[in-house]
Amino acid sequence: MKRVFFIFLLLIVFFVLLSPNNFYKSGESVFPLGTKAAEQGFRIKQKNPVVNENNRIVLTTVDKTGSNIQNGVSWQSGSPDIAQVNTNTGEVLGIKTGFVTITASRAGETSSVFVVVAKVKRANTAKIPGDTKTDSNGSVYISNPLQNVILKADNKLNAPLQVYTGTLKTAGNRNGRLEEALFAGPTAIGVNNSVNGGLYVADTLNHSIRKVGFNKQVETVIGKGSPGVSHFDNKAISFDNILLSSPRGVVSDAGGNLYIADTDNHAIYYADMSLQKLFLLAGEPGQSGKDDGIGRKAKFRRPAGIALSNDGRLLTVADEDNNRVRLIDISRDSSGVVVANVSTLSVANSTQSLVSSTSAETTTEAVFEQPQSVSIDGLGNIYVVDKTGVQLITRAQGQIPQVMQLAQQEVSFNQAVSITVKGTEAFVLDSDEVDAES
């Protein structure tokens, strides 16, 4: 039986960071809570705004002094099916429950925020998911997109959690040492356990992938800080020329290369770290859909969390707005280029049809409710977090996959938002608030 641990994000923020001297630690470096990081010169004033379905709110922009900026600002929504924004006024209309990245642009500067679309009297409203990952030493890393930080606990979950990098409640886009770096809405975390590796963070509101090296340095690997679409003409694109749009999935393979879910562009990429080039693995940037197939013939709709099997041959994708989990079988062609064969996870219709069969009558596509996070154990079983909780898809050899609710006696979740599996333990990040303020 796998042991399930859950972490309350609010408790982390309230009780971990404070000390008698008002200091908090990041790795071995200690610095005061009172130090204020540099504010963005152009930014959206509202922090973590919420709008009800079919209602409207107006977002505004300010300069570094806090004065309103009214002229020359254009607005865009990363997911207009969830919330639309007037391109000139910043008025946001909530369409359906979920969350969306809204970006303001002016004179070459951009600023992005998460906007949650809620539904009154519905208990299970949208949450902005963080992520949790472990490294080879057993340390646990947790992203908090609303507080703009990465947290760390050494070795065991009962070890004290500390801010690892970023500055609490301060959004920005700055590289440097752990204590100097700034993030904006960091979500997914990928771990490269090599000596020269570290964490790879999907810095969602900066529309980029950041590396938090084990050498305690933070750098931007891919992305320019503003949203955009990269167009692939059957060729790889240099990291320096890539535009991303609200990426929320990243994972490292055994060789230190990355797979990336470019969420609002509906595409999956393969990043070759030695070549410093990005390959389009599956989907078509800027086009959404639900088709299975090879490479760019396949389509996704806001792919979020991703996970890679131990042998590196299966990439699992939480295809959030398709309410499905997609499976990408990875191989290489004769020239060594990575090839993706995309299918949709199907499960047995009943326990009487568990034995493998080619008949479509014995299986059906597994339907989830906005899946956000996935993980794979050493046996190939898949763990999925959606708005209903945590589910296990068993994949025993010779049998059709079957969905089971992952639960134990006396264990419940307010709302699980991510999961990672290591050995015989499943680490579940549990969040019960839309806005985690300390």
Short mmCIF file of C-alpha atoms in Angstrom, two decimals:
data_model
loop_
_atom_site.label_atom_id
_atom_site.label_comp_id
_atom_site.label_asym_id
_atom_site.label_seq_id
_atom_site.Cartn_x
_atom_site.Cartn_y
_atom_site.Cartn_z
CA MET A 1 0.00 0.00 0.00
CA LYS A 2 1.41 3.37 -0.95
CA ARG A 3 1.66 5.96 1.79
CA VAL A 4 0.02 9.27 0.97
CA PHE A 5 1.30 12.54 2.39
CA PHE A 6 -0.48 15.85 2.00
CA ILE A 7 0.79 19.36 2.52
CA PHE A 8 -1.34 22.34 3.43
CA LEU A 9 0.07 25.25 1.48
CA LEU A 10 -1.33 27.88 3.82
CA LEU A 11 0.36 26.31 6.84
CA ILE A 12 3.64 26.31 4.97
CA VAL A 13 3.40 30.05 4.39
CA PHE A 14 2.16 30.92 7.89
CA PHE A 15 4.45 28.85 10.09
CA VAL A 16 7.61 28.13 8.15
CA LEU A 17 8.94 31.50 7.24
CA LEU A 18 8.87 33.42 10.51
CA SER A 19 11.62 33.32 13.12
CA PRO A 20 12.23 35.35 16.32
CA ASN A 21 14.57 37.65 14.38
CA ASN A 22 12.22 38.05 11.41
CA PHE A 23 14.62 36.23 9.13
CA TYR A 24 14.04 33.32 6.83
CA LYS A 25 16.54 31.00 5.19
CA SER A 26 17.13 30.05 1.59
CA GLY A 27 19.57 27.17 1.44
CA GLU A 28 22.54 28.34 3.52
CA SER A 29 21.92 32.03 2.89
CA VAL A 30 20.02 34.09 5.45
CA PHE A 31 18.36 37.40 4.62
CA PRO A 32 15.76 39.65 6.29
CA LEU A 33 12.05 39.54 5.59
CA GLY A 34 12.03 43.31 5.58
CA THR A 35 14.16 43.56 2.43
CA LYS A 36 11.94 44.76 -0.41
CA ALA A 37 12.75 43.50 -3.90
CA ALA A 38 12.53 45.77 -6.90
CA GLU A 39 9.01 46.39 -8.16
CA GLN A 40 8.17 46.02 -11.82
CA GLY A 41 8.06 49.37 -13.62
CA PHE A 42 4.88 48.42 -15.49
CA ARG A 43 2.49 45.99 -13.85
CA ILE A 44 -1.12 44.97 -13.39
CA LYS A 45 -2.36 46.49 -10.15
CA GLN A 46 -4.71 43.70 -9.04
CA LYS A 47 -3.08 40.65 -7.43
CA ASN A 48 -4.80 37.27 -7.83
CA PRO A 49 -8.16 38.74 -8.97
CA VAL A 50 -11.33 36.63 -8.96
CA VAL A 51 -14.41 37.07 -11.16
CA ASN A 52 -17.66 35.15 -11.00
CA GLU A 53 -19.02 33.32 -14.05
CA ASN A 54 -20.91 35.75 -16.34
CA ASN A 55 -19.67 38.71 -14.30
CA ARG A 56 -17.08 41.35 -15.11
CA ILE A 57 -14.13 43.01 -13.42
CA VAL A 58 -11.81 45.71 -14.73
CA LEU A 59 -8.04 45.29 -14.45
CA THR A 60 -5.77 48.32 -14.37
CA THR A 61 -2.06 48.95 -14.82
CA VAL A 62 0.28 51.14 -12.79
CA ASP A 63 3.87 52.37 -12.99
CA LYS A 64 6.56 51.87 -10.34
CA THR A 65 5.15 54.75 -8.27
CA GLY A 66 1.67 53.18 -8.22
CA SER A 67 0.16 55.76 -10.55
CA ASN A 68 -2.44 54.49 -13.00
CA ILE A 69 -1.48 54.03 -16.65
CA GLN A 70 -4.48 54.54 -18.90
CA ASN A 71 -3.16 55.07 -22.41
CA GLY A 72 -1.41 52.74 -24.81
CA VAL A 73 -2.17 49.51 -22.93
CA SER A 74 -3.39 46.43 -24.81
CA TRP A 75 -4.79 43.29 -23.17
CA GLN A 76 -5.01 39.62 -24.10
CA SER A 77 -6.38 36.42 -22.54
CA GLY A 78 -4.43 33.18 -22.69
CA SER A 79 -7.68 31.17 -22.67
CA PRO A 80 -10.67 33.13 -24.01
CA ASP A 81 -12.93 30.12 -23.43
CA ILE A 82 -12.44 30.62 -19.67
CA ALA A 83 -12.30 34.42 -19.50
CA GLN A 84 -12.36 37.10 -22.17
CA VAL A 85 -10.74 40.52 -21.85
CA ASN A 86 -11.47 43.73 -23.72
CA THR A 87 -8.25 44.47 -25.58
CA ASN A 88 -8.51 48.21 -24.91
CA THR A 89 -10.12 48.57 -21.47
CA GLY A 90 -8.92 45.53 -19.50
CA GLU A 91 -12.49 44.52 -18.65
CA VAL A 92 -12.57 40.77 -17.94
CA LEU A 93 -15.68 38.63 -18.50
CA GLY A 94 -15.78 35.28 -16.67
CA ILE A 95 -16.99 32.52 -19.01
CA LYS A 96 -16.54 29.26 -17.08
CA THR A 97 -14.92 28.00 -13.89
CA GLY A 98 -11.14 27.77 -14.13
CA PHE A 99 -8.19 30.12 -14.22
CA VAL A 100 -6.54 32.06 -16.99
CA THR A 101 -3.47 34.18 -17.67
CA ILE A 102 -4.30 37.80 -18.54
CA THR A 103 -1.47 39.88 -20.02
CA ALA A 104 -1.15 43.64 -20.39
CA SER A 105 1.33 45.13 -22.88
CA ARG A 106 2.64 48.66 -23.35
CA ALA A 107 5.68 50.00 -25.21
CA GLY A 108 7.50 46.68 -25.20
CA GLU A 109 6.76 45.91 -21.53
CA THR A 110 4.37 43.18 -20.37
CA SER A 111 2.76 42.09 -17.12
CA SER A 112 0.64 38.98 -16.49
CA VAL A 113 -1.63 37.78 -13.68
CA PHE A 114 -3.71 34.71 -12.96
CA VAL A 115 -7.46 35.45 -12.96
CA VAL A 116 -9.65 32.87 -11.25
CA VAL A 117 -13.17 32.41 -12.62
CA ALA A 118 -15.38 31.16 -9.79
CA LYS A 119 -18.95 30.00 -9.50
CA VAL A 120 -20.98 31.20 -6.53
CA LYS A 121 -22.36 28.43 -4.26
CA ARG A 122 -20.07 25.86 -5.81
CA ALA A 123 -17.71 24.41 -3.21
CA ASN A 124 -15.22 23.01 -5.69
CA THR A 125 -14.10 26.23 -7.36
CA ALA A 126 -10.91 26.75 -9.31
CA LYS A 127 -7.52 26.69 -7.64
CA ILE A 128 -4.22 27.84 -9.11
CA PRO A 129 -2.07 24.74 -8.77
CA GLY A 130 1.44 24.60 -7.44
CA ASP A 131 3.67 21.56 -7.82
CA THR A 132 5.70 19.23 -5.63
CA LYS A 133 8.78 17.24 -6.61
CA THR A 134 11.57 15.30 -4.88
CA ASP A 135 15.26 14.99 -5.73
CA SER A 136 17.55 11.96 -5.40
CA ASN A 137 18.46 12.98 -1.84
CA GLY A 138 14.83 12.93 -0.75
CA SER A 139 14.42 16.70 -0.48
CA VAL A 140 10.94 18.00 -1.32
CA TYR A 141 10.41 21.11 -3.45
CA ILE A 142 7.08 22.96 -3.61
CA SER A 143 6.08 25.82 -5.88
CA ASN A 144 3.66 28.46 -4.64
CA PRO A 145 2.40 30.45 -7.65
CA LEU A 146 0.43 32.95 -5.57
CA GLN A 147 3.39 33.76 -3.32
CA ASN A 148 5.95 33.63 -6.18
CA VAL A 149 8.37 31.34 -4.33
CA ILE A 150 9.83 27.83 -4.35
CA LEU A 151 9.87 26.08 -0.96
CA LYS A 152 12.14 23.25 0.16
CA ALA A 153 12.15 20.63 2.92
CA ASP A 154 15.27 18.52 3.39
CA ASN A 155 15.06 14.72 3.41
CA LYS A 156 11.71 14.22 5.14
CA LEU A 157 8.32 15.88 5.12
CA ASN A 158 8.55 16.66 8.83
CA ALA A 159 11.72 18.68 8.20
CA PRO A 160 11.15 22.45 8.37
CA LEU A 161 10.07 24.03 5.09
CA GLN A 162 12.02 27.08 3.98
CA VAL A 163 11.91 29.52 1.11
CA TYR A 164 14.42 28.07 -1.33
CA THR A 165 14.31 30.86 -3.90
CA GLY A 166 12.16 33.84 -4.79
CA THR A 167 10.82 36.59 -2.56
CA LEU A 168 7.54 36.11 -0.75
CA LYS A 169 4.64 38.04 -2.33
CA THR A 170 6.92 39.80 -4.82
CA ALA A 171 6.49 39.06 -8.52
CA GLY A 172 9.30 39.82 -10.91
CA ASN A 173 11.71 38.43 -13.47
CA ARG A 174 15.24 38.50 -12.13
CA ASN A 175 18.10 36.01 -12.29
CA GLY A 176 21.04 35.65 -9.91
CA ARG A 177 21.63 33.88 -6.62
CA LEU A 178 18.78 32.05 -4.89
CA GLU A 179 18.02 34.96 -2.58
CA GLU A 180 18.16 37.53 -5.40
CA ALA A 181 15.95 35.80 -7.98
CA LEU A 182 12.35 36.81 -8.62
CA PHE A 183 9.56 34.69 -10.13
CA ALA A 184 5.98 35.35 -11.27
CA GLY A 185 3.49 32.54 -10.76
CA PRO A 186 5.88 29.55 -10.74
CA THR A 187 3.95 26.31 -11.23
CA ALA A 188 5.56 23.10 -12.51
CA ILE A 189 8.93 21.82 -11.29
CA GLY A 190 11.23 19.37 -13.07
CA VAL A 191 14.33 17.91 -11.41
CA ASN A 192 17.66 17.08 -13.06
CA ASN A 193 19.64 15.14 -10.44
CA SER A 194 23.03 15.42 -12.16
CA VAL A 195 25.89 17.37 -10.56
CA ASN A 196 25.39 20.25 -12.98
CA GLY A 197 21.60 19.99 -12.79
CA GLY A 198 18.99 21.50 -10.54
CA LEU A 199 15.33 22.44 -10.72
CA TYR A 200 13.61 23.55 -13.91
CA VAL A 201 10.64 25.78 -13.12
CA ALA A 202 7.74 26.71 -15.38
CA ASP A 203 7.63 30.41 -14.48
CA THR A 204 4.13 30.75 -15.84
CA LEU A 205 3.45 34.48 -15.63
CA ASN A 206 6.92 35.20 -17.01
CA HIS A 207 6.15 32.81 -19.89
CA SER A 208 9.51 31.12 -19.47
CA ILE A 209 11.44 28.12 -18.14
CA ARG A 210 13.91 28.99 -15.37
CA LYS A 211 16.75 26.87 -14.02
CA VAL A 212 17.45 26.86 -10.28
CA GLY A 213 20.87 25.22 -10.29
CA PHE A 214 22.36 23.17 -7.50
CA ASN A 215 25.12 25.81 -7.70
CA LYS A 216 22.55 28.20 -6.19
CA GLN A 217 22.23 30.29 -9.34
CA VAL A 218 18.95 31.06 -11.14
CA GLU A 219 18.89 31.65 -14.89
CA THR A 220 16.33 31.85 -17.68
CA VAL A 221 16.68 28.93 -20.09
CA ILE A 222 13.78 29.44 -22.52
CA GLY A 223 11.34 32.31 -23.02
CA LYS A 224 11.47 36.09 -23.35
CA GLY A 225 9.22 37.15 -20.47
CA SER A 226 6.18 37.93 -22.61
CA PRO A 227 3.67 35.57 -24.27
CA GLY A 228 3.84 34.61 -27.91
CA VAL A 229 3.64 31.77 -30.42
CA SER A 230 6.66 30.06 -31.97
CA HIS A 231 6.16 28.71 -35.49
CA PHE A 232 8.04 25.55 -36.42
CA ASP A 233 8.78 24.78 -40.09
CA ASN A 234 9.84 21.18 -39.47
CA LYS A 235 13.02 22.51 -37.87
CA ALA A 236 14.20 23.06 -34.35
CA ILE A 237 14.36 26.63 -33.02
CA SER A 238 17.17 28.09 -30.93
CA PHE A 239 16.29 28.71 -27.28
CA ASP A 240 17.04 32.41 -27.84
CA ASN A 241 14.20 32.72 -30.36
CA ILE A 242 11.45 30.85 -28.50
CA LEU A 243 8.22 32.43 -27.28
CA LEU A 244 6.07 30.56 -24.75
CA SER A 245 2.59 31.29 -23.41
CA SER A 246 1.88 30.36 -19.77
CA PRO A 247 3.82 27.05 -19.63
CA ARG A 248 2.64 24.79 -16.78
CA GLY A 249 4.49 21.53 -17.38
CA VAL A 250 8.19 20.63 -17.36
CA VAL A 251 10.09 17.39 -16.75
CA SER A 252 13.71 16.33 -17.22
CA ASP A 253 14.83 13.03 -18.75
CA ALA A 254 17.87 10.97 -17.69
CA GLY A 255 20.10 12.92 -20.07
CA GLY A 256 19.07 16.31 -18.67
CA ASN A 257 16.90 17.24 -21.65
CA LEU A 258 13.45 18.72 -21.06
CA TYR A 259 9.86 18.11 -22.08
CA ILE A 260 7.68 21.22 -21.81
CA ALA A 261 3.91 21.77 -21.87
CA ASP A 262 3.29 25.19 -23.44
CA THR A 263 -0.18 25.43 -21.95
CA ASP A 264 -1.85 28.37 -23.65
CA ASN A 265 -0.21 27.44 -26.98
CA HIS A 266 -1.61 23.88 -26.72
CA ALA A 267 1.74 22.27 -27.60
CA ILE A 268 4.39 19.89 -26.20
CA TYR A 269 8.10 20.52 -26.84
CA TYR A 270 11.37 18.65 -26.48
CA ALA A 271 14.33 20.79 -25.40
CA ASP A 272 17.76 19.43 -26.36
CA MET A 273 20.06 21.01 -23.79
CA SER A 274 23.30 20.20 -25.62
CA LEU A 275 22.09 21.71 -28.90
CA GLN A 276 20.25 24.55 -27.10
CA LYS A 277 17.34 23.98 -29.47
CA LEU A 278 13.63 23.34 -29.02
CA PHE A 279 11.80 20.70 -31.07
CA LEU A 280 8.02 20.59 -31.55
CA LEU A 281 7.12 17.17 -30.16
CA ALA A 282 3.32 17.15 -30.43
CA GLY A 283 0.47 19.53 -31.14
CA GLU A 284 0.45 22.71 -33.20
CA PRO A 285 1.35 25.95 -31.38
CA GLY A 286 -1.66 28.24 -31.24
CA GLN A 287 -4.16 25.57 -32.33
CA SER A 288 -6.32 23.58 -29.91
CA GLY A 289 -8.14 20.29 -30.46
CA LYS A 290 -8.42 16.69 -29.32
CA ASP A 291 -7.00 14.58 -32.16
CA ASP A 292 -4.63 11.69 -31.56
CA GLY A 293 -1.80 11.01 -34.00
CA ILE A 294 1.88 11.47 -34.77
CA GLY A 295 3.60 14.71 -33.82
CA ARG A 296 1.86 17.88 -34.91
CA LYS A 297 -1.16 15.93 -36.21
CA ALA A 298 -2.16 15.46 -32.57
CA LYS A 299 -3.97 18.29 -30.80
CA PHE A 300 -4.30 19.37 -27.16
CA ARG A 301 -6.38 21.91 -25.26
CA ARG A 302 -4.36 23.58 -22.47
CA PRO A 303 -1.97 20.74 -21.58
CA ALA A 304 -0.75 21.22 -18.01
CA GLY A 305 1.18 18.77 -15.82
CA ILE A 306 3.41 16.18 -17.49
CA ALA A 307 5.31 13.13 -16.24
CA LEU A 308 7.94 10.85 -17.79
CA SER A 309 8.30 7.11 -17.18
CA ASN A 310 11.54 5.78 -15.71
CA ASP A 311 12.63 4.37 -19.07
CA GLY A 312 11.92 7.69 -20.81
CA ARG A 313 9.60 6.10 -23.36
CA LEU A 314 6.20 7.33 -22.12
CA LEU A 315 5.23 10.95 -21.51
CA THR A 316 1.90 11.42 -19.72
CA VAL A 317 0.02 14.71 -20.19
CA ALA A 318 -2.82 16.21 -18.15
CA ASP A 319 -4.85 17.63 -21.07
CA GLU A 320 -6.81 19.97 -18.84
CA ASP A 321 -9.52 21.46 -21.04
CA ASN A 322 -10.10 18.19 -22.91
CA ASN A 323 -10.71 16.51 -19.54
CA ARG A 324 -8.44 13.68 -20.63
CA VAL A 325 -5.02 12.19 -19.95
CA ARG A 326 -2.93 11.81 -23.09
CA LEU A 327 -0.17 9.26 -23.57
CA ILE A 328 2.84 10.08 -25.76
CA ASP A 329 4.95 7.10 -26.83
CA ILE A 330 8.44 8.43 -27.48
CA SER A 331 10.87 6.97 -30.01
CA ARG A 332 13.54 8.22 -32.42
CA ASP A 333 13.64 8.07 -36.19
CA SER A 334 16.61 6.96 -38.30
CA SER A 335 18.25 10.38 -37.95
CA GLY A 336 17.88 10.41 -34.16
CA VAL A 337 15.04 12.94 -34.02
CA VAL A 338 12.50 12.40 -31.24
CA VAL A 339 9.12 11.16 -32.53
CA ALA A 340 5.83 11.30 -30.58
CA ASN A 341 2.81 9.02 -31.04
CA VAL A 342 -0.11 10.54 -29.12
CA SER A 343 -3.10 8.56 -27.85
CA THR A 344 -5.82 9.10 -25.24
CA LEU A 345 -5.82 7.05 -22.05
CA SER A 346 -8.59 4.44 -22.18
CA VAL A 347 -9.74 2.20 -19.35
CA ALA A 348 -11.84 -0.91 -18.90
CA ASN A 349 -15.60 -0.49 -19.11
CA SER A 350 -16.02 -2.92 -16.22
CA THR A 351 -14.07 -5.38 -14.11
CA GLN A 352 -15.31 -8.12 -16.45
CA SER A 353 -13.36 -6.56 -19.33
CA LEU A 354 -9.95 -6.11 -17.69
CA VAL A 355 -8.16 -8.65 -19.87
CA SER A 356 -6.51 -6.99 -22.87
CA SER A 357 -8.58 -6.99 -26.03
CA THR A 358 -8.53 -5.14 -29.32
CA SER A 359 -12.30 -4.69 -29.15
CA ALA A 360 -13.35 -1.06 -28.64
CA GLU A 361 -16.39 -2.33 -26.71
CA THR A 362 -14.20 -3.31 -23.75
CA THR A 363 -12.63 0.13 -23.25
CA THR A 364 -13.64 3.76 -23.08
CA GLU A 365 -11.70 7.01 -22.81
CA ALA A 366 -11.04 7.89 -19.18
CA VAL A 367 -12.82 11.17 -18.40
CA PHE A 368 -11.50 13.51 -15.71
CA GLU A 369 -12.57 16.93 -14.46
CA GLN A 370 -9.88 19.39 -15.52
CA PRO A 371 -6.83 17.21 -14.73
CA GLN A 372 -3.89 19.32 -13.61
CA SER A 373 -1.14 16.98 -12.43
CA VAL A 374 0.09 13.49 -13.36
CA SER A 375 2.80 11.15 -12.10
CA ILE A 376 4.02 7.65 -13.02
CA ASP A 377 5.41 5.02 -10.63
CA GLY A 378 8.01 2.36 -11.37
CA LEU A 379 5.33 -0.15 -12.37
CA GLY A 380 3.83 2.17 -14.98
CA ASN A 381 0.72 3.04 -12.94
CA ILE A 382 -0.51 6.59 -13.53
CA TYR A 383 -1.66 9.00 -10.82
CA VAL A 384 -3.94 11.88 -11.79
CA VAL A 385 -5.06 14.93 -9.82
CA ASP A 386 -8.22 16.61 -11.04
CA LYS A 387 -10.95 18.67 -9.38
CA THR A 388 -12.48 15.55 -7.83
CA GLY A 389 -9.31 14.41 -6.06
CA VAL A 390 -6.54 11.90 -6.71
CA GLN A 391 -7.09 8.88 -8.95
CA LEU A 392 -4.89 5.88 -9.69
CA ILE A 393 -4.95 4.22 -13.11
CA THR A 394 -3.58 0.70 -12.71
CA ARG A 395 -1.73 -0.67 -15.72
CA ALA A 396 -0.97 -4.28 -14.83
CA GLN A 397 0.74 -6.27 -17.58
CA GLY A 398 -1.77 -8.13 -19.74
CA GLN A 399 -4.72 -6.11 -18.47
CA ILE A 400 -6.60 -3.04 -19.65
CA PRO A 401 -6.05 0.01 -17.37
CA GLN A 402 -8.59 0.57 -14.60
CA VAL A 403 -9.38 3.76 -12.63
CA MET A 404 -9.35 3.65 -8.82
CA GLN A 405 -9.84 6.46 -6.32
CA LEU A 406 -6.63 6.94 -4.34
CA ALA A 407 -7.58 7.12 -0.67
CA GLN A 408 -6.73 5.82 2.77
CA GLN A 409 -8.63 5.75 6.02
CA GLU A 410 -8.48 9.12 7.79
CA VAL A 411 -6.93 10.78 4.71
CA SER A 412 -8.89 13.37 2.77
CA PHE A 413 -8.07 16.39 0.64
CA ASN A 414 -9.72 19.81 0.55
CA GLN A 415 -8.44 20.11 -3.00
CA ALA A 416 -5.39 18.25 -4.22
CA VAL A 417 -3.52 20.19 -6.90
CA SER A 418 -0.43 18.08 -7.68
CA ILE A 419 1.13 14.69 -7.05
CA THR A 420 4.54 13.09 -7.42
CA VAL A 421 5.49 9.47 -6.77
CA LYS A 422 8.86 8.30 -5.48
CA GLY A 423 9.44 4.68 -4.56
CA THR A 424 6.50 3.54 -2.43
CA GLU A 425 5.34 7.02 -1.44
CA ALA A 426 2.95 9.42 -3.14
CA PHE A 427 3.38 13.10 -2.23
CA VAL A 428 0.18 15.10 -2.69
CA LEU A 429 0.04 18.89 -2.52
CA ASP A 430 -3.27 19.93 -0.97
CA SER A 431 -4.57 23.51 -1.17
CA ASP A 432 -7.81 24.78 0.34
CA GLU A 433 -7.66 28.47 -0.57
CA VAL A 434 -7.72 30.38 -3.85
CA ASP A 435 -5.43 33.07 -2.43
CA ALA A 436 -2.77 32.05 0.09
CA GLU A 437 -2.06 35.25 1.98
CA SER A 438 0.10 35.31 5.06
#
